[in-house]
mmCIF file of C-alpha atoms in Angstrom:
data_model
loop_
_atom_site.group_PDB
_atom_site.id
_atom_site.type_symbol
_atom_site.label_atom_id
_atom_site.label_comp_id
_atom_site.label_asym_id
_atom_site.label_seq_id
_atom_site.Cartn_x
_atom_site.Cartn_y
_atom_site.Cartn_z
ATOM 1 C CA MET A 1 97.761 92.717 46.648
ATOM 2 C CA ALA A 2 100.529 92.971 49.145
ATOM 3 C CA LEU A 3 100.017 91.231 52.440
ATOM 4 C CA ARG A 4 100.157 93.385 55.509
ATOM 5 C CA GLY A 5 102.851 92.640 58.098
ATOM 6 C CA THR A 6 102.253 90.447 61.139
ATOM 7 C CA GLY A 7 102.774 93.473 63.309
ATOM 8 C CA TRP A 8 99.510 94.969 62.011
ATOM 9 C CA MET A 9 97.676 91.796 62.897
ATOM 10 C CA ARG A 10 99.171 91.747 66.349
ATOM 11 C CA GLU A 11 98.007 95.352 67.011
ATOM 12 C CA ARG A 12 94.531 94.654 65.753
ATOM 13 C CA TRP A 13 94.081 91.676 67.973
ATOM 14 C CA ARG A 14 95.576 93.587 70.916
ATOM 15 C CA ARG A 15 92.905 96.232 70.512
ATOM 16 C CA VAL A 16 90.050 93.686 70.085
ATOM 17 C CA LEU A 17 91.233 91.650 73.209
ATOM 18 C CA GLY A 18 91.761 94.840 75.184
ATOM 19 C CA ARG A 19 88.090 95.768 74.626
ATOM 20 C CA LEU A 20 87.145 92.364 75.998
ATOM 21 C CA GLN A 21 89.226 92.583 79.268
ATOM 22 C CA PRO A 22 87.083 92.994 82.421
ATOM 23 C CA GLY A 23 87.033 96.622 83.516
ATOM 24 C CA SER A 24 88.527 97.813 80.218
ATOM 25 C CA GLU A 25 85.331 99.608 79.055
ATOM 26 C CA CYS A 26 85.503 103.365 78.814
ATOM 27 C CA ARG A 27 84.749 105.079 82.035
ATOM 28 C CA THR A 28 82.876 108.306 82.411
ATOM 29 C CA THR A 29 84.920 110.943 84.441
ATOM 30 C CA LEU A 30 82.947 112.607 87.196
ATOM 31 C CA ALA A 31 81.973 116.087 86.616
ATOM 32 C CA LEU A 32 83.912 117.881 89.349
ATOM 33 C CA ASP A 33 83.597 121.667 89.682
ATOM 34 C CA PRO A 34 86.824 123.524 90.614
ATOM 35 C CA LEU A 35 84.647 126.472 91.705
ATOM 36 C CA GLY A 36 82.390 124.304 93.817
ATOM 37 C CA PRO A 37 82.639 123.578 97.556
ATOM 38 C CA ARG A 38 85.864 121.981 98.699
ATOM 39 C CA ARG A 39 85.414 118.401 99.732
ATOM 40 C CA LEU A 40 87.767 115.611 100.908
ATOM 41 C CA VAL A 41 86.042 112.306 100.513
ATOM 42 C CA GLY A 42 87.331 109.406 102.424
ATOM 43 C CA TYR A 43 86.803 106.031 100.720
ATOM 44 C CA LEU A 44 87.070 102.958 102.936
ATOM 45 C CA GLY A 45 85.362 99.602 103.385
ATOM 46 C CA ASP A 46 82.801 98.832 106.134
ATOM 47 C CA LYS A 47 85.235 96.337 107.596
ATOM 48 C CA ASP A 48 88.225 98.818 107.961
ATOM 49 C CA TRP A 49 88.181 99.003 111.682
ATOM 50 C CA SER A 50 91.167 101.155 112.496
ATOM 51 C CA LEU A 51 90.933 103.183 109.313
ATOM 52 C CA ARG A 52 87.632 104.565 110.512
ATOM 53 C CA PHE A 53 89.389 105.999 113.514
ATOM 54 C CA ILE A 54 92.113 107.626 111.229
ATOM 55 C CA TRP A 55 89.470 109.160 109.061
ATOM 56 C CA LYS A 56 87.284 110.434 111.976
ATOM 57 C CA ASP A 57 90.366 112.102 113.633
ATOM 58 C CA LEU A 58 91.676 113.777 110.366
ATOM 59 C CA ILE A 59 88.427 115.500 109.467
ATOM 60 C CA ALA A 60 87.876 116.586 113.114
ATOM 61 C CA THR A 61 91.017 118.880 112.992
ATOM 62 C CA GLN A 62 91.093 122.595 112.818
ATOM 63 C CA ALA A 63 93.273 122.359 109.684
ATOM 64 C CA MET A 64 90.164 121.017 107.866
ATOM 65 C CA GLU A 65 88.227 124.198 108.427
ATOM 66 C CA GLY A 66 86.628 125.220 105.116
ATOM 67 C CA VAL A 67 86.824 121.676 103.899
ATOM 68 C CA HIS A 68 83.842 119.388 104.041
ATOM 69 C CA GLY A 69 84.936 115.882 104.977
ATOM 70 C CA LEU A 70 82.643 113.122 103.706
ATOM 71 C CA GLN A 71 82.864 109.258 103.979
ATOM 72 C CA ALA A 72 82.014 106.943 101.107
ATOM 73 C CA LEU A 73 81.572 103.181 101.537
ATOM 74 C CA ASP A 74 80.509 102.296 97.964
ATOM 75 C CA PRO A 75 80.788 103.784 94.461
ATOM 76 C CA GLU A 76 77.413 105.402 94.450
ATOM 77 C CA GLN A 77 78.109 107.179 97.693
ATOM 78 C CA LEU A 78 81.447 108.324 96.170
ATOM 79 C CA LYS A 79 79.771 109.723 93.078
ATOM 80 C CA ASP A 80 77.239 111.577 95.122
ATOM 81 C CA ALA A 81 79.953 113.112 97.309
ATOM 82 C CA CYS A 82 82.063 114.260 94.410
ATOM 83 C CA ARG A 83 79.484 115.695 92.011
ATOM 84 C CA GLY A 84 79.575 119.431 91.459
ATOM 85 C CA ALA A 85 82.318 119.904 94.101
ATOM 86 C CA ASP A 86 85.997 120.767 94.102
ATOM 87 C CA ALA A 87 86.612 117.228 95.418
ATOM 88 C CA HIS A 88 89.558 115.033 96.184
ATOM 89 C CA VAL A 89 89.383 111.483 97.404
ATOM 90 C CA LEU A 90 91.524 109.924 100.078
ATOM 91 C CA VAL A 91 91.565 106.195 99.453
ATOM 92 C CA LEU A 92 92.353 104.563 102.717
ATOM 93 C CA SER A 93 93.459 101.185 101.342
ATOM 94 C CA HIS A 94 95.078 100.133 98.134
ATOM 95 C CA GLY A 95 92.465 97.466 97.625
ATOM 96 C CA HIS A 96 89.835 100.137 96.989
ATOM 97 C CA LEU A 97 91.852 102.120 94.391
ATOM 98 C CA LYS A 98 90.530 100.258 91.383
ATOM 99 C CA THR A 99 86.972 100.913 92.543
ATOM 100 C CA VAL A 100 87.446 104.535 92.988
ATOM 101 C CA LEU A 101 89.207 104.999 89.545
ATOM 102 C CA GLN A 102 86.435 102.991 87.806
ATOM 103 C CA ALA A 103 83.785 105.300 89.463
ATOM 104 C CA GLY A 104 85.240 108.107 87.344
ATOM 105 C CA VAL A 105 87.471 110.072 89.838
ATOM 106 C CA PRO A 106 90.380 111.572 87.849
ATOM 107 C CA ALA A 107 93.649 109.949 89.079
ATOM 108 C CA GLU A 108 95.201 113.276 89.852
ATOM 109 C CA ARG A 109 92.331 113.909 92.324
ATOM 110 C CA VAL A 110 93.191 110.601 94.221
ATOM 111 C CA LEU A 111 95.422 110.427 97.263
ATOM 112 C CA LEU A 112 96.234 106.855 98.096
ATOM 113 C CA TYR A 113 97.196 106.045 101.777
ATOM 114 C CA PHE A 114 99.067 102.881 102.630
ATOM 115 C CA ASP A 115 98.437 101.801 106.245
ATOM 116 C CA HIS A 116 101.211 99.326 105.259
ATOM 117 C CA VAL A 117 102.792 98.025 102.107
ATOM 118 C CA ARG A 118 102.001 94.292 101.708
ATOM 119 C CA LEU A 119 105.303 92.679 100.758
ATOM 120 C CA GLY A 120 105.026 90.489 97.753
ATOM 121 C CA LYS A 121 101.705 91.950 96.530
ATOM 122 C CA ARG A 122 101.797 93.516 93.105
ATOM 123 C CA LEU A 123 100.887 97.208 93.333
ATOM 124 C CA ARG A 124 98.842 98.483 90.335
ATOM 125 C CA GLY A 125 97.479 101.846 89.417
ATOM 126 C CA LEU A 126 100.173 104.018 91.233
ATOM 127 C CA GLN A 127 100.992 106.136 88.092
ATOM 128 C CA GLY A 128 99.336 109.448 87.739
ATOM 129 C CA LEU A 129 97.835 109.656 91.279
ATOM 130 C CA GLY A 130 97.746 113.022 92.976
ATOM 131 C CA ALA A 131 99.677 111.621 95.973
ATOM 132 C CA VAL A 132 100.918 108.418 97.435
ATOM 133 C CA LEU A 133 101.189 108.358 101.197
ATOM 134 C CA ALA A 134 103.101 105.847 103.353
ATOM 135 C CA GLN A 135 103.479 105.682 107.080
ATOM 136 C CA ASN A 136 107.316 105.057 107.421
ATOM 137 C CA TRP A 137 110.469 105.699 105.403
ATOM 138 C CA PHE A 138 111.093 102.034 104.585
ATOM 139 C CA GLU A 139 107.670 101.660 102.965
ATOM 140 C CA LEU A 140 108.283 104.870 100.862
ATOM 141 C CA GLU A 141 111.274 103.043 99.423
ATOM 142 C CA LEU A 142 109.197 99.942 98.601
ATOM 143 C CA LEU A 143 106.588 102.146 96.817
ATOM 144 C CA ALA A 144 109.299 103.872 94.778
ATOM 145 C CA ILE A 145 110.635 100.346 93.720
ATOM 146 C CA ALA A 146 107.004 99.394 92.793
ATOM 147 C CA GLY A 147 106.772 102.209 90.440
ATOM 148 C CA ALA A 148 105.186 105.160 92.162
ATOM 149 C CA GLN A 149 106.444 108.552 90.800
ATOM 150 C CA PRO A 150 108.906 110.012 93.314
ATOM 151 C CA GLU A 151 107.255 113.393 93.346
ATOM 152 C CA THR A 152 103.957 111.893 94.540
ATOM 153 C CA LEU A 153 105.499 110.073 97.542
ATOM 154 C CA HIS A 154 104.902 111.582 100.943
ATOM 155 C CA HIS A 155 105.698 110.526 104.557
ATOM 156 C CA PHE A 156 102.415 110.279 106.360
ATOM 157 C CA PRO A 157 102.838 108.559 109.708
ATOM 158 C CA VAL A 158 99.158 108.697 110.749
ATOM 159 C CA GLY A 159 98.205 109.316 113.534
ATOM 160 C CA VAL A 160 97.957 110.468 117.065
ATOM 161 C CA ASP A 161 95.200 112.552 118.634
ATOM 162 C CA ARG A 162 96.812 114.682 121.359
ATOM 163 C CA ARG A 163 93.438 115.124 123.116
ATOM 164 C CA LEU A 164 93.269 111.423 123.824
ATOM 165 C CA PHE A 165 96.879 110.313 124.289
ATOM 166 C CA TYR A 166 100.125 111.492 125.815
ATOM 167 C CA PRO A 167 101.387 110.832 129.414
ATOM 168 C CA PRO A 168 99.536 112.378 132.368
ATOM 169 C CA GLU A 169 101.967 115.269 132.853
ATOM 170 C CA ALA A 170 101.796 116.199 129.103
ATOM 171 C CA LYS A 171 98.012 116.290 129.396
ATOM 172 C CA GLY A 172 98.163 118.534 132.573
ATOM 173 C CA ASP A 173 96.971 115.731 134.935
ATOM 174 C CA THR A 174 98.253 116.268 138.454
ATOM 175 C CA ALA A 175 98.431 112.605 139.501
ATOM 176 C CA ALA A 176 99.964 109.853 137.303
ATOM 177 C CA PRO A 177 97.723 106.670 137.187
ATOM 178 C CA SER A 178 99.134 103.421 138.484
ATOM 179 C CA ARG A 179 100.350 101.059 135.841
ATOM 180 C CA SER A 180 97.879 98.255 136.618
ATOM 181 C CA LEU A 181 98.600 96.189 133.497
ATOM 182 C CA ASP A 182 101.890 94.811 132.437
ATOM 183 C CA VAL A 183 101.264 94.065 128.755
ATOM 184 C CA VAL A 184 98.612 95.159 126.328
ATOM 185 C CA PHE A 185 98.038 93.950 122.724
ATOM 186 C CA LEU A 186 95.766 96.101 120.428
ATOM 187 C CA GLY A 187 93.682 94.992 117.431
ATOM 188 C CA GLN A 188 90.352 93.282 116.557
ATOM 189 C CA TYR A 189 90.067 89.562 116.392
ATOM 190 C CA VAL A 190 89.756 88.212 112.843
ATOM 191 C CA PRO A 191 88.533 84.681 112.346
ATOM 192 C CA GLU A 192 90.581 82.006 110.628
ATOM 193 C CA ARG A 193 88.372 81.926 107.525
ATOM 194 C CA ILE A 194 89.786 85.332 106.641
ATOM 195 C CA ALA A 195 93.073 83.664 106.067
ATOM 196 C CA SER A 196 95.407 86.328 104.666
ATOM 197 C CA TYR A 197 94.536 88.860 107.362
ATOM 198 C CA HIS A 198 94.469 86.285 110.174
ATOM 199 C CA ARG A 199 97.912 85.012 109.146
ATOM 200 C CA ARG A 200 99.426 88.586 108.685
ATOM 201 C CA LYS A 201 98.232 89.708 112.028
ATOM 202 C CA ARG A 202 99.462 86.422 113.539
ATOM 203 C CA ILE A 203 96.315 86.030 115.525
ATOM 204 C CA ALA A 204 97.065 82.478 116.688
ATOM 205 C CA PHE A 205 100.554 83.468 117.987
ATOM 206 C CA GLU A 206 99.208 86.551 119.693
ATOM 207 C CA ALA A 207 96.685 84.384 121.619
ATOM 208 C CA ASP A 208 99.336 81.858 122.510
ATOM 209 C CA LEU A 209 101.744 84.579 123.608
ATOM 210 C CA ALA A 210 99.243 86.418 125.734
ATOM 211 C CA SER A 211 98.323 83.271 127.551
ATOM 212 C CA ALA A 212 102.115 82.439 128.050
ATOM 213 C CA LEU A 213 102.623 85.848 129.588
ATOM 214 C CA VAL A 214 99.804 85.400 132.081
ATOM 215 C CA GLU A 215 101.364 81.943 132.993
ATOM 216 C CA ALA A 216 104.661 83.816 133.635
ATOM 217 C CA GLY A 217 102.914 85.967 136.259
ATOM 218 C CA LEU A 218 102.110 89.105 134.177
ATOM 219 C CA ARG A 219 98.871 91.115 133.976
ATOM 220 C CA VAL A 220 97.749 90.958 130.367
ATOM 221 C CA ALA A 221 94.929 92.482 128.308
ATOM 222 C CA ILE A 222 93.965 92.435 124.604
ATOM 223 C CA LEU A 223 92.198 95.676 123.505
ATOM 224 C CA GLY A 224 89.860 95.276 120.587
ATOM 225 C CA PRO A 225 86.517 93.685 119.449
ATOM 226 C CA GLY A 226 85.820 90.027 118.874
ATOM 227 C CA TRP A 227 88.211 88.325 121.153
ATOM 228 C CA GLU A 228 85.512 86.684 123.356
ATOM 229 C CA GLY A 229 84.643 84.531 120.400
ATOM 230 C CA ALA A 230 88.116 83.700 119.440
ATOM 231 C CA GLU A 231 88.864 80.178 117.946
ATOM 232 C CA HIS A 232 92.238 80.153 119.741
ATOM 233 C CA PRO A 233 92.169 79.424 123.434
ATOM 234 C CA LEU A 234 93.103 82.181 125.804
ATOM 235 C CA HIS A 235 94.081 81.914 129.410
ATOM 236 C CA ALA A 236 91.215 82.786 131.651
ATOM 237 C CA ASP A 237 93.091 85.676 133.164
ATOM 238 C CA VAL A 238 93.757 87.544 129.896
ATOM 239 C CA GLN A 239 91.434 90.448 129.951
ATOM 240 C CA CYS A 240 89.565 91.006 126.610
ATOM 241 C CA LEU A 241 88.536 94.647 126.449
ATOM 242 C CA ASP A 242 86.324 96.233 123.718
ATOM 243 C CA LEU A 243 86.391 99.992 124.463
ATOM 244 C CA PRO A 244 85.364 103.005 122.227
ATOM 245 C CA HIS A 245 88.454 104.782 120.747
ATOM 246 C CA ALA A 246 88.012 107.528 123.179
ATOM 247 C CA GLY A 247 88.841 105.145 125.993
ATOM 248 C CA PHE A 248 92.057 103.869 124.550
ATOM 249 C CA GLY A 249 94.251 106.554 126.057
ATOM 250 C CA ALA A 250 93.274 105.998 129.684
ATOM 251 C CA LEU A 251 93.771 102.295 129.250
ATOM 252 C CA LEU A 252 97.170 102.620 127.653
ATOM 253 C CA ARG A 253 98.283 105.040 130.439
ATOM 254 C CA SER A 254 97.482 102.284 132.922
ATOM 255 C CA ALA A 255 99.829 99.832 131.109
ATOM 256 C CA ARG A 256 103.521 99.408 131.211
ATOM 257 C CA LEU A 257 104.236 97.830 127.854
ATOM 258 C CA VAL A 258 102.467 97.467 124.398
ATOM 259 C CA CYS A 259 103.341 94.439 122.317
ATOM 260 C CA SER A 260 102.715 94.018 118.508
ATOM 261 C CA VAL A 261 103.467 90.598 116.893
ATOM 262 C CA SER A 262 102.183 91.628 113.475
ATOM 263 C CA ALA A 263 103.972 90.111 110.491
ATOM 264 C CA GLN A 264 104.155 93.302 108.516
ATOM 265 C CA GLU A 265 102.992 96.781 109.692
ATOM 266 C CA GLY A 266 103.612 96.695 113.423
ATOM 267 C CA GLY A 267 100.263 98.379 114.030
ATOM 268 C CA PRO A 268 99.728 102.094 113.208
ATOM 269 C CA LEU A 269 97.402 102.443 116.026
ATOM 270 C CA SER A 270 99.045 100.254 118.714
ATOM 271 C CA PHE A 271 102.559 101.529 118.123
ATOM 272 C CA LEU A 272 101.936 105.372 117.929
ATOM 273 C CA GLU A 273 99.249 105.387 120.651
ATOM 274 C CA GLY A 274 101.338 103.228 123.041
ATOM 275 C CA LEU A 275 104.377 105.398 122.282
ATOM 276 C CA ALA A 276 102.489 108.532 122.996
ATOM 277 C CA CYS A 277 101.165 107.251 126.319
ATOM 278 C CA GLY A 278 104.716 106.466 127.580
ATOM 279 C CA CYS A 279 104.373 102.749 127.316
ATOM 280 C CA LEU A 280 107.466 100.559 126.681
ATOM 281 C CA MET A 281 107.181 99.063 123.179
ATOM 282 C CA VAL A 282 108.116 95.493 121.980
ATOM 283 C CA SER A 283 107.410 94.850 118.272
ATOM 284 C CA THR A 284 108.534 92.874 115.233
ATOM 285 C CA MET A 285 110.981 94.661 113.072
ATOM 286 C CA THR A 286 108.329 96.358 110.868
ATOM 287 C CA GLY A 287 106.272 99.483 110.633
ATOM 288 C CA PHE A 288 107.090 102.378 112.946
ATOM 289 C CA ALA A 289 109.518 100.210 114.942
ATOM 290 C CA LEU A 290 111.957 100.490 112.112
ATOM 291 C CA ASP A 291 112.374 104.256 112.906
ATOM 292 C CA PHE A 292 114.024 103.243 116.193
ATOM 293 C CA ALA A 293 117.131 101.231 116.918
ATOM 294 C CA SER A 294 116.309 98.301 119.229
ATOM 295 C CA GLY A 295 116.702 99.330 122.859
ATOM 296 C CA SER A 296 116.501 103.026 122.200
ATOM 297 C CA ASP A 297 113.629 105.355 123.249
ATOM 298 C CA GLY A 298 111.970 102.391 125.121
ATOM 299 C CA VAL A 299 111.489 100.432 121.858
ATOM 300 C CA TRP A 300 112.665 96.862 121.375
ATOM 301 C CA HIS A 301 112.543 94.627 118.298
ATOM 302 C CA VAL A 302 112.052 90.852 118.310
ATOM 303 C CA PRO A 303 112.838 88.803 115.110
ATOM 304 C CA LEU A 304 109.795 87.739 113.334
ATOM 305 C CA ARG A 305 110.466 83.971 113.466
ATOM 306 C CA ALA A 306 111.531 84.106 117.176
ATOM 307 C CA PRO A 307 109.639 81.406 119.258
ATOM 308 C CA ARG A 308 107.131 82.197 121.895
ATOM 309 C CA GLU A 309 109.618 81.606 124.586
ATOM 310 C CA ALA A 310 111.937 84.313 123.134
ATOM 311 C CA TRP A 311 109.133 86.883 123.143
ATOM 312 C CA VAL A 312 108.265 85.961 126.740
ATOM 313 C CA GLU A 313 111.928 86.389 127.884
ATOM 314 C CA ARG A 314 112.337 89.720 125.965
ATOM 315 C CA ILE A 315 109.183 91.189 127.518
ATOM 316 C CA GLN A 316 110.198 89.993 131.041
ATOM 317 C CA ALA A 317 113.573 91.462 130.572
ATOM 318 C CA VAL A 318 112.296 94.846 129.430
ATOM 319 C CA LEU A 319 109.861 95.044 132.297
ATOM 320 C CA ALA A 320 112.605 94.077 134.805
ATOM 321 C CA GLU A 321 115.154 96.696 133.660
ATOM 322 C CA GLU A 322 115.482 99.969 135.467
ATOM 323 C CA GLN A 323 113.507 102.363 133.180
ATOM 324 C CA PRO A 324 113.439 106.057 133.135
ATOM 325 C CA GLN A 325 110.170 107.638 134.064
ATOM 326 C CA VAL A 326 107.676 105.947 131.706
ATOM 327 C CA GLY A 327 105.552 109.041 131.488
ATOM 328 C CA SER A 328 108.319 111.168 129.970
ATOM 329 C CA LEU A 329 108.866 111.365 126.161
ATOM 330 C CA SER A 330 112.324 110.959 124.714
ATOM 331 C CA ALA A 331 113.502 113.215 121.944
ATOM 332 C CA GLY A 332 113.140 110.359 119.477
ATOM 333 C CA ARG A 333 109.578 109.624 120.468
ATOM 334 C CA GLU A 334 108.551 113.248 120.430
ATOM 335 C CA GLN A 335 109.947 113.881 116.922
ATOM 336 C CA LEU A 336 107.899 111.051 115.509
ATOM 337 C CA LEU A 337 104.813 111.967 117.441
ATOM 338 C CA GLN A 338 104.940 115.530 116.221
ATOM 339 C CA GLU A 339 105.083 114.321 112.665
ATOM 340 C CA ALA A 340 102.260 111.942 113.307
ATOM 341 C CA ASP A 341 99.902 114.647 114.930
ATOM 342 C CA PHE A 342 96.511 114.645 113.117
ATOM 343 C CA GLU A 343 96.633 118.471 112.890
ATOM 344 C CA VAL A 344 99.939 118.306 111.093
ATOM 345 C CA LEU A 345 98.804 115.485 108.796
ATOM 346 C CA ALA A 346 95.442 117.234 108.001
ATOM 347 C CA ALA A 347 97.210 120.460 107.095
ATOM 348 C CA LYS A 348 99.424 118.342 104.802
ATOM 349 C CA LEU A 349 96.363 116.849 103.060
ATOM 350 C CA VAL A 350 94.871 120.259 102.402
ATOM 351 C CA ASP A 351 98.170 121.473 100.994
ATOM 352 C CA LEU A 352 98.420 118.444 98.720
ATOM 353 C CA CYS A 353 94.827 118.917 97.470
ATOM 354 C CA TRP A 354 94.697 122.689 97.130
ATOM 355 C CA GLY A 355 98.216 123.942 97.289
ATOM 356 C CA GLU A 356 97.839 125.905 100.467
ATOM 357 C CA VAL A 357 97.483 125.252 104.247
ATOM 358 C CA ARG A 358 94.316 126.810 105.551
#
């Protein structure tokens, strides 16, 4: 009897081993009903602090009228939200994508949002998705290189709530508040044991820089939870503020400058909201800052590896320069903020899901 070729044996072993791979078991597809109620399900983790703000603001828009927005924090909640409905799922972090697909959501019903693209991290599962959303043009290019299908890529610079932000005159206020703070940092404190996040946000450097700015005579605040228990020492005069999101606008309108030292994304909340409130911006050359030339529209870049002293000097120089009225919005700022408005973005989501803007 003739022996079969080695190619046949390789294929047989490939199939056997494939069945043994974790997560390789057949998954049951959720029973969605295209004639059922329209639902947009946001899938995020219980530790996704800023993403909760984004989801809340998206589903509160008028563009979502006729669409029921539900939040899911685990696979069972996700399945319950999708069953019997004309449902699409907005995954608010690439880390949750595998979980959503394993729960049985068809890939073409999944919209994946990147609050930032983590450089050097292998991106899996991008093929076949209904949409892949990125917050800036540079990251769209990174996703195309990573294998996302070009027709699924969309600019999604989330987001600004016009009800909470914008300078006083844009909100119809008659008296502009005094700028009682010089520098504000935004973001929750993350302990050292969460090493990757702690390092990417450069928490230790942020604490050191905030203290150095106070020692240089500036009025400094950090807005976000957890800083009172920080492992890194802070100067006693650094204000640690934990406000509800509805209070961010008033606080930012009382500040002259917002600073982000993050190693990658540049802060989707801190950058856009500070930009909208007429603050000067000093940031690493990442995220939304890349949409501006350094020194234009009140935005300055600092190289990531610049020492603390260089950051202090840059911030002091920006604050000392003669600036146009901080409350006014330049054409460059206004263009980005219009694209990042939650009403615009919510309408875009509805169009991507159901092919029409309602």
